[in-house]
Short mmCIF file of C-alpha atoms in Angstrom, two decimals:
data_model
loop_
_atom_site.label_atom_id
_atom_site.label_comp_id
_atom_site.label_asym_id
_atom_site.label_seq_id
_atom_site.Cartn_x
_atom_site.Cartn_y
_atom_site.Cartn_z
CA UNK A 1 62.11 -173.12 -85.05
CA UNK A 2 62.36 -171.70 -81.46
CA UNK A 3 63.46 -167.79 -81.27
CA UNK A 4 65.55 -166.94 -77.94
CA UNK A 5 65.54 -163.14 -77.55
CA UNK A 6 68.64 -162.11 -75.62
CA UNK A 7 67.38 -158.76 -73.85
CA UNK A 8 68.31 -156.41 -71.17
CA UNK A 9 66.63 -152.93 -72.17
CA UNK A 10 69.10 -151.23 -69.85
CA UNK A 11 72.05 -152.37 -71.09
CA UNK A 12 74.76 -149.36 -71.81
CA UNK A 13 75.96 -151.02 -74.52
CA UNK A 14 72.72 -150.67 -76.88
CA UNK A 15 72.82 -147.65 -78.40
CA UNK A 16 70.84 -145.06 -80.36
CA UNK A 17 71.17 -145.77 -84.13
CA UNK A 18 69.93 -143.90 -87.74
CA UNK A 19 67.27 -146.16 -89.89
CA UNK A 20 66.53 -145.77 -92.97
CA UNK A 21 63.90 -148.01 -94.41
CA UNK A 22 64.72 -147.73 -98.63
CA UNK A 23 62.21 -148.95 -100.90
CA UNK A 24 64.50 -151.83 -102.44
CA UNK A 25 66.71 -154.77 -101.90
CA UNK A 26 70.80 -154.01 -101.42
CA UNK A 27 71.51 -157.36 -100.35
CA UNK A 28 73.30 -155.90 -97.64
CA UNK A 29 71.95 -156.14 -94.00
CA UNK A 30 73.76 -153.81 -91.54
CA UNK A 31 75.74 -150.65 -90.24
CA UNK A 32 76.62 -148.37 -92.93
CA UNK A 33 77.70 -144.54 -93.06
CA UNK A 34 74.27 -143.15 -94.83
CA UNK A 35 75.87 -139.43 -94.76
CA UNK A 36 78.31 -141.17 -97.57
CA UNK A 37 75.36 -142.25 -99.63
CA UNK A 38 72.44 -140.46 -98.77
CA UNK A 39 72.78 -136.59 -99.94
CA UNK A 40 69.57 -135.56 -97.72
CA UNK A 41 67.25 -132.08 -98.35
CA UNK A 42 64.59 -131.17 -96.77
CA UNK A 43 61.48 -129.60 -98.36
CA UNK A 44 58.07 -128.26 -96.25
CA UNK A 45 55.19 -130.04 -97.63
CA UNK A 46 52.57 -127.45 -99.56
CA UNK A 47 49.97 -130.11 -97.37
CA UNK A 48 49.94 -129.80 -93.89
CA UNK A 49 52.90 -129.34 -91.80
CA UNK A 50 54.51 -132.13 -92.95
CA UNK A 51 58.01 -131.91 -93.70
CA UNK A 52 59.86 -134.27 -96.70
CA UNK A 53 62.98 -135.53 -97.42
CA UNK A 54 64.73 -135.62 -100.73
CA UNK A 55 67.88 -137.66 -101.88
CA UNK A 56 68.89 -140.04 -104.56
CA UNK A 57 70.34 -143.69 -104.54
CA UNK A 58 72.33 -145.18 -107.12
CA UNK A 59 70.73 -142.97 -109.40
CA UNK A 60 66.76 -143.94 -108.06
CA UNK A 61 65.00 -140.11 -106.86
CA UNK A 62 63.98 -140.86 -103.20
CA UNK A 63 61.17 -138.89 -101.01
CA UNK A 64 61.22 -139.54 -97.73
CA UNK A 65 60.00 -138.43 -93.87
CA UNK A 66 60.84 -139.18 -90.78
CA UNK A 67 58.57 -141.02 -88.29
CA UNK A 68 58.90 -140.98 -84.35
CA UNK A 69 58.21 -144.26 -82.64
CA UNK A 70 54.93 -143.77 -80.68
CA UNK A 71 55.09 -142.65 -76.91
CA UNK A 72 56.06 -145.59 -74.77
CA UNK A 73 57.04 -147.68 -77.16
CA UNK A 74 61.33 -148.21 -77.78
CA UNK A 75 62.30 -149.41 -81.26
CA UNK A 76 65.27 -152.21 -81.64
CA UNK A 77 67.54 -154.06 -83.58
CA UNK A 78 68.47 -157.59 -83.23
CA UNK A 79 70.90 -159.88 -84.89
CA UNK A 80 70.81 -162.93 -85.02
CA UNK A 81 73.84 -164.63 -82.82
CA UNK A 82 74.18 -167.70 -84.73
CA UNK A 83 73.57 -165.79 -88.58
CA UNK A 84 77.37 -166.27 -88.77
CA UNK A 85 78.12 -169.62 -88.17
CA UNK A 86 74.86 -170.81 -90.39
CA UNK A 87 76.53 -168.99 -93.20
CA UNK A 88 79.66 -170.48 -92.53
CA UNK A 89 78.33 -174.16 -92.77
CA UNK A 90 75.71 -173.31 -95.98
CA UNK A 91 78.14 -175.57 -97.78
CA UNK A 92 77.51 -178.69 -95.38
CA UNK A 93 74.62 -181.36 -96.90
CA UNK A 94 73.26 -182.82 -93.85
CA UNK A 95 70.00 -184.52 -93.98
CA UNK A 96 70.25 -184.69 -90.19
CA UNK A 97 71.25 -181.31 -89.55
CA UNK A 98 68.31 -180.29 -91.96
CA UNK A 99 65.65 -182.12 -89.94
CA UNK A 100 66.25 -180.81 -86.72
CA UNK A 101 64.82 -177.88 -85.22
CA UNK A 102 67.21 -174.84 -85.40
CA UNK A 103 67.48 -172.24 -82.93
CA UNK A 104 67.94 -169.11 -83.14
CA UNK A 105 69.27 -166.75 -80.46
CA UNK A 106 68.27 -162.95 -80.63
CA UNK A 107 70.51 -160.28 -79.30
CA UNK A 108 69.48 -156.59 -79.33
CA UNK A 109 72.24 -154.47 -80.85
CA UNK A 110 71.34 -151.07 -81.44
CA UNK A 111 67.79 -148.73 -79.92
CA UNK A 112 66.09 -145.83 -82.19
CA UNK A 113 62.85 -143.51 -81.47
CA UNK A 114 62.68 -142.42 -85.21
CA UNK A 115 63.31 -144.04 -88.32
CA UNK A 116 63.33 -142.48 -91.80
CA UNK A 117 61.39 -144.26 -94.48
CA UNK A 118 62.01 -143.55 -98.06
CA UNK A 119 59.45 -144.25 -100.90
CA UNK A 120 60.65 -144.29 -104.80
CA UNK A 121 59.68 -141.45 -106.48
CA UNK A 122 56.54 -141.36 -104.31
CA UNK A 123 55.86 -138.43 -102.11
CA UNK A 124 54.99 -140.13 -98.50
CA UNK A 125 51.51 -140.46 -97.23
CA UNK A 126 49.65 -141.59 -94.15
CA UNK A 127 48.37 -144.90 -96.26
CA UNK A 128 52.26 -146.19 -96.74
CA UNK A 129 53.24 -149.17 -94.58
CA UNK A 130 55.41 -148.05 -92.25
CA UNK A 131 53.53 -145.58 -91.60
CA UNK A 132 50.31 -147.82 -90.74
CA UNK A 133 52.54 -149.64 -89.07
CA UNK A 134 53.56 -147.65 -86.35
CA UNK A 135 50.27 -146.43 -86.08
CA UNK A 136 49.17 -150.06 -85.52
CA UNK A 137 50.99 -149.89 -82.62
CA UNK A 138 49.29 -147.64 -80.91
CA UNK A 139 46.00 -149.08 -81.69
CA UNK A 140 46.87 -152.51 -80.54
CA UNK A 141 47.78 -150.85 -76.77
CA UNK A 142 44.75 -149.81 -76.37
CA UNK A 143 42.78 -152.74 -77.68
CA UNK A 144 44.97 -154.69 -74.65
CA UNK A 145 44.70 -152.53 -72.40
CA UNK A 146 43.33 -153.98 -69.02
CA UNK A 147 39.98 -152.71 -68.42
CA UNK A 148 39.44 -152.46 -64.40
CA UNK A 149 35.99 -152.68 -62.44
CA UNK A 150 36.83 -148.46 -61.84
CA UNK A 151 36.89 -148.10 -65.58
CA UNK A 152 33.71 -149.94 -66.18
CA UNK A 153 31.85 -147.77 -62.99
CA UNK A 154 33.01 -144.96 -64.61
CA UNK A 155 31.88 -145.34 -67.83
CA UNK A 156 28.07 -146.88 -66.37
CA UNK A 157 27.90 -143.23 -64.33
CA UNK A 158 29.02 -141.60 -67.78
CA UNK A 159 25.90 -142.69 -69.41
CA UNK A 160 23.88 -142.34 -66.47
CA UNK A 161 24.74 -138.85 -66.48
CA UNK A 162 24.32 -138.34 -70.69
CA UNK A 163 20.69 -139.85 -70.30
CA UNK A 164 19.50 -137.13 -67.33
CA UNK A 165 16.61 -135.37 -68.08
CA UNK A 166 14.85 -137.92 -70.25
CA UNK A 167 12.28 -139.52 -68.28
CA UNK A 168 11.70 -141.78 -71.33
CA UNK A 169 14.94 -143.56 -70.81
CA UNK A 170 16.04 -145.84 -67.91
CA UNK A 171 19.47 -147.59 -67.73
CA UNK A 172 19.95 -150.73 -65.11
CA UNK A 173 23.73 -151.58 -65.25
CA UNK A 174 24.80 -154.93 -63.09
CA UNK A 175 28.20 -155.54 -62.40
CA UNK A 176 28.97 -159.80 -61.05
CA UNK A 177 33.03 -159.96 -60.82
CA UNK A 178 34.56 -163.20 -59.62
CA UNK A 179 38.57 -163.88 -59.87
CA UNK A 180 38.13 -164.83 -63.28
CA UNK A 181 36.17 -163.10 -64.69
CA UNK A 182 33.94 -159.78 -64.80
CA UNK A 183 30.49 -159.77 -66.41
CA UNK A 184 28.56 -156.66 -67.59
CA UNK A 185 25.32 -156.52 -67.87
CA UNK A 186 23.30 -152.96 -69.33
CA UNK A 187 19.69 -152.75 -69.99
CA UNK A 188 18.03 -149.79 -71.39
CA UNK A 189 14.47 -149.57 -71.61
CA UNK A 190 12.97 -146.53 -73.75
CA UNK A 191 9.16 -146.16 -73.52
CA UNK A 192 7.79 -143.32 -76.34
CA UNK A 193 4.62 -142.09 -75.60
CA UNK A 194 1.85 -141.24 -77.73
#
């Protein structure tokens, strides 16, 4: 399967939407008026300064809270441009058609900083998926963030400085860079006496 993602994130016609992530299966994908379904209080949290949402669905007690997408990061949703004709032709048998590759063409439809997830009975925590998720984010920016030779100088002089004053301690730090690639080396040599 090949995914084409139709994107443009300046495009006027994307705009801010409401998401609510509910802990079960509607079999419905898609815009909806939540105020019509979702009766929505909110409640201070006895822990922390969190604040949590309370509401029922079809007769399920939900607890929810509202997460903001992390700094420099811009949450969308895409549909699918061809979802419609696929459905259209689920009748069809077609060995053919079932052996070829299908693809699929992406189009971003709607743009949100927050979403509000909703647990089951459950009041939220920081150990619930979406909230690791979006947390995950964050960690995997700075995991790929590019590390320049500055960085790396800065960091050598950092522990130069932390290891002043002990004359037991000596750190030799060699930098080699080349256009592909940057190599590090850091020997410390500690000699106790006795």
């Amino acid at each position: 399967h090949n995914i084409i993602i139709k994107f443009n994130k300046n495009d006027p016609s994307i705009e801010e939407t409401n998401i609510q992530h509910l802990p079960f299966n509607l079999l419905y994908n898609g815009f909806a008026r939540v105020s019509n379904y979702l009766k929505v209080s909110e409640k201070q949290s006895s822990i922390g300064n969190k604040t949590h949402l309370y509401s029922a669905f079809r007769g399920v007690k939900l607890v929810g809270e509202k997460l903001e997408v992390p700094e420099g990061f811009q949450g969308y949703i895409f549909r699918d441009e061809n979802q419609d004709s696929i459905e259209d032709n689920d009748h069809v048998d077609n060995k053919e058609h079932d052996s070829a590759p299908v693809n699929k063409q992406w189009e971003a439809i709607s743009k949100f900083n927050d979403l509000t997830y909703w647990n089951r009975e459950t009041i939220p925590s920081d150990f619930d998926k979406p909230v690791q998720a979006l947390k995950s984010l964050n960690i995997l920016a700075m995991v790929n963030k590019e590390i320049s030779i500055e960085d790396i100088e800065n960091e050598v002089n950092s522990n130069k400085e932390n290891n002043k004053g002990s004359s037991n301690t000596t750190t030799k730090t060699t930098i080699q860079s080349t256009p592909t690639k940057t190599t590090i080396t850091t020997t410390t040599t500690t000699s106790t006496s006795t």
